[in-house]
mmCIF file of C-alpha atoms in Angstrom:
data_model
loop_
_atom_site.group_PDB
_atom_site.id
_atom_site.type_symbol
_atom_site.label_atom_id
_atom_site.label_comp_id
_atom_site.label_asym_id
_atom_site.label_seq_id
_atom_site.Cartn_x
_atom_site.Cartn_y
_atom_site.Cartn_z
ATOM 1 C CA MET V 3 7.624 -29.530 6.109
ATOM 2 C CA ALA V 4 8.634 -25.920 6.770
ATOM 3 C CA ILE V 5 5.524 -24.244 5.320
ATOM 4 C CA THR V 6 1.978 -24.099 6.696
ATOM 5 C CA LEU V 7 -0.638 -22.507 4.427
ATOM 6 C CA ILE V 8 -3.789 -20.915 5.845
ATOM 7 C CA ASN V 9 -6.798 -18.827 4.885
ATOM 8 C CA PRO V 10 -7.539 -16.580 7.882
ATOM 9 C CA SER V 11 -11.163 -15.978 8.747
ATOM 10 C CA GLY V 12 -12.163 -12.527 7.577
ATOM 11 C CA LEU V 13 -10.299 -12.869 4.254
ATOM 12 C CA PRO V 14 -11.788 -14.419 1.125
ATOM 13 C CA GLU V 15 -10.932 -17.994 0.249
ATOM 14 C CA VAL V 16 -9.395 -18.165 -3.210
ATOM 15 C CA ASP V 17 -9.087 -21.565 -4.900
ATOM 16 C CA ALA V 18 -5.812 -20.744 -6.653
ATOM 17 C CA TYR V 19 -3.811 -19.894 -3.512
ATOM 18 C CA ARG V 20 -3.841 -19.469 0.257
ATOM 19 C CA GLN V 21 -3.701 -16.016 1.826
ATOM 20 C CA VAL V 22 -0.878 -16.685 4.316
ATOM 21 C CA SER V 23 2.115 -18.977 4.639
ATOM 22 C CA ILE V 24 3.972 -19.600 7.879
ATOM 23 C CA ALA V 25 7.598 -20.597 7.380
ATOM 24 C CA THR V 26 9.565 -22.415 10.074
ATOM 25 C CA GLY V 27 12.622 -23.703 8.203
ATOM 26 C CA SER V 28 16.192 -22.513 8.469
ATOM 27 C CA LYS V 29 17.180 -21.904 4.827
ATOM 28 C CA LEU V 30 15.608 -19.544 2.326
ATOM 29 C CA VAL V 31 15.558 -20.554 -1.338
ATOM 30 C CA PHE V 32 15.032 -17.852 -3.953
ATOM 31 C CA VAL V 33 14.244 -19.169 -7.423
ATOM 32 C CA ALA V 34 14.917 -16.715 -10.247
ATOM 33 C CA GLY V 35 11.973 -15.876 -12.458
ATOM 34 C CA GLN V 36 11.381 -18.875 -14.699
ATOM 35 C CA VAL V 37 10.084 -18.449 -18.228
ATOM 36 C CA ALA V 38 8.847 -21.032 -20.739
ATOM 37 C CA TRP V 39 12.242 -22.351 -21.759
ATOM 38 C CA GLY V 40 12.900 -26.015 -22.208
ATOM 39 C CA ALA V 41 16.231 -27.397 -20.972
ATOM 40 C CA ASP V 42 17.657 -26.540 -24.400
ATOM 41 C CA GLY V 43 16.829 -22.832 -24.000
ATOM 42 C CA VAL V 44 14.095 -22.933 -26.658
ATOM 43 C CA THR V 45 10.740 -21.352 -25.804
ATOM 44 C CA VAL V 46 7.960 -23.886 -25.172
ATOM 45 C CA GLY V 47 4.404 -23.007 -26.216
ATOM 46 C CA GLU V 48 5.032 -19.835 -28.189
ATOM 47 C CA GLY V 49 1.746 -17.898 -28.250
ATOM 48 C CA ASP V 50 0.060 -20.356 -25.834
ATOM 49 C CA LEU V 51 -0.406 -18.889 -22.346
ATOM 50 C CA ALA V 52 -1.522 -22.170 -20.735
ATOM 51 C CA ALA V 53 1.487 -24.059 -22.123
ATOM 52 C CA GLN V 54 3.869 -21.337 -20.969
ATOM 53 C CA VAL V 55 2.367 -21.225 -17.466
ATOM 54 C CA GLU V 56 2.729 -25.003 -17.256
ATOM 55 C CA ARG V 57 6.382 -24.842 -18.354
ATOM 56 C CA CYS V 58 7.157 -22.059 -15.866
ATOM 57 C CA TYR V 59 5.758 -24.108 -12.974
ATOM 58 C CA LEU V 60 7.655 -27.212 -14.148
ATOM 59 C CA ASN V 61 10.869 -25.174 -14.374
ATOM 60 C CA VAL V 62 10.373 -23.871 -10.826
ATOM 61 C CA GLY V 63 9.767 -27.478 -9.753
ATOM 62 C CA THR V 64 13.059 -28.504 -11.367
ATOM 63 C CA ALA V 65 14.936 -25.705 -9.602
ATOM 64 C CA LEU V 66 13.383 -26.615 -6.250
ATOM 65 C CA ALA V 67 14.171 -30.318 -6.672
ATOM 66 C CA GLU V 68 17.835 -29.476 -7.286
ATOM 67 C CA VAL V 69 18.085 -28.139 -3.710
ATOM 68 C CA GLY V 70 15.940 -30.855 -2.126
ATOM 69 C CA ALA V 71 12.741 -28.804 -2.071
ATOM 70 C CA SER V 72 9.297 -28.994 -3.665
ATOM 71 C CA PHE V 73 6.216 -26.819 -3.995
ATOM 72 C CA ASP V 74 5.334 -27.934 -0.456
ATOM 73 C CA ASP V 75 8.243 -25.721 0.667
ATOM 74 C CA VAL V 76 7.208 -22.610 -1.300
ATOM 75 C CA ALA V 77 6.229 -19.659 0.870
ATOM 76 C CA LYS V 78 5.448 -17.180 -1.945
ATOM 77 C CA LEU V 79 4.989 -17.108 -5.724
ATOM 78 C CA THR V 80 4.996 -14.090 -8.015
ATOM 79 C CA LEU V 81 3.664 -14.331 -11.568
ATOM 80 C CA TYR V 82 4.312 -11.712 -14.222
ATOM 81 C CA VAL V 83 1.959 -11.958 -17.209
ATOM 82 C CA VAL V 84 2.326 -9.893 -20.374
ATOM 83 C CA ASP V 85 -0.745 -7.774 -21.199
ATOM 84 C CA TRP V 86 -2.767 -9.326 -18.370
ATOM 85 C CA THR V 87 -6.549 -9.061 -18.472
ATOM 86 C CA PRO V 88 -8.993 -11.032 -16.297
ATOM 87 C CA ASP V 89 -10.289 -12.970 -19.305
ATOM 88 C CA LYS V 90 -6.915 -14.788 -19.368
ATOM 89 C CA MET V 91 -7.594 -16.402 -15.966
ATOM 90 C CA PRO V 92 -8.974 -19.683 -17.423
ATOM 91 C CA LEU V 93 -5.766 -20.166 -19.455
ATOM 92 C CA LEU V 94 -3.629 -19.357 -16.427
ATOM 93 C CA MET V 95 -5.552 -21.861 -14.299
ATOM 94 C CA GLU V 96 -5.361 -24.488 -17.067
ATOM 95 C CA GLY V 97 -1.578 -24.192 -17.110
ATOM 96 C CA ILE V 98 -1.364 -24.412 -13.313
ATOM 97 C CA THR V 99 -3.664 -27.454 -13.279
ATOM 98 C CA ARG V 100 -1.603 -29.254 -15.930
ATOM 99 C CA ALA V 101 1.621 -28.497 -14.067
ATOM 100 C CA ALA V 102 0.116 -29.639 -10.754
ATOM 101 C CA ALA V 103 -0.845 -32.978 -12.323
ATOM 102 C CA LYS V 104 2.725 -33.504 -13.540
ATOM 103 C CA LEU V 105 4.276 -32.292 -10.275
ATOM 104 C CA GLY V 106 1.924 -34.360 -8.129
ATOM 105 C CA ALA V 107 1.178 -31.298 -5.988
ATOM 106 C CA ALA V 108 -1.193 -28.356 -5.980
ATOM 107 C CA PRO V 109 0.997 -25.223 -5.873
ATOM 108 C CA VAL V 110 -1.199 -22.952 -3.731
ATOM 109 C CA PRO V 111 1.091 -20.768 -1.588
ATOM 110 C CA PRO V 112 0.352 -17.046 -1.361
ATOM 111 C CA ALA V 113 0.758 -15.576 -4.827
ATOM 112 C CA SER V 114 0.833 -12.215 -6.539
ATOM 113 C CA LEU V 115 -0.056 -11.772 -10.204
ATOM 114 C CA LEU V 116 1.288 -8.693 -11.947
ATOM 115 C CA GLY V 117 0.434 -7.552 -15.450
ATOM 116 C CA VAL V 118 3.502 -6.300 -17.302
ATOM 117 C CA ALA V 119 4.118 -4.707 -20.687
ATOM 118 C CA ALA V 120 6.861 -7.147 -21.705
ATOM 119 C CA LEU V 121 9.331 -9.746 -20.461
ATOM 120 C CA ASP V 122 12.871 -10.622 -21.564
ATOM 121 C CA VAL V 123 11.949 -11.639 -25.120
ATOM 122 C CA PRO V 124 8.729 -11.081 -27.086
ATOM 123 C CA GLU V 125 7.736 -14.768 -27.185
ATOM 124 C CA HIS V 126 7.612 -15.083 -23.378
ATOM 125 C CA LEU V 127 4.122 -14.472 -22.015
ATOM 126 C CA VAL V 128 4.688 -15.326 -18.342
ATOM 127 C CA GLU V 129 7.443 -15.468 -15.736
ATOM 128 C CA LEU V 130 7.219 -17.179 -12.339
ATOM 129 C CA GLU V 131 9.477 -16.656 -9.344
ATOM 130 C CA ALA V 132 9.372 -18.508 -6.037
ATOM 131 C CA THR V 133 10.606 -18.176 -2.488
ATOM 132 C CA ALA V 134 10.865 -21.390 -0.498
ATOM 133 C CA VAL V 135 11.937 -22.330 3.019
ATOM 134 C CA ILE V 136 13.660 -25.607 3.841
ATOM 135 C CA ASP V 137 15.227 -27.119 6.960
#
């Protein structure tokens, strides 16, 4: 495995992610921002943040698998959430938890969450991009 995740002493421990990742692989994998599209290009979970978060994580998982990687190889995640407010955190975490159960892994690399005004189309509530390192 090319990624080691740590929480340095002196920084808070956050359940949803680790503060630092150390990458030792030889290839970088950049996954384009994934939205809540099914394989057919139709939006999954319109109006349902948890369902869209789940689909985004599953789509990233699909992209990673195509190149022989998994969430164990992810060094950094960035989430973009439309009209983000802290009260949406339970729905975000629900979607991540559901995706983790289906993926068989807890995706906890360092992550940034950015509130945005809009994404590519009005029905998309979240977008997730990933950077991975593989040997």
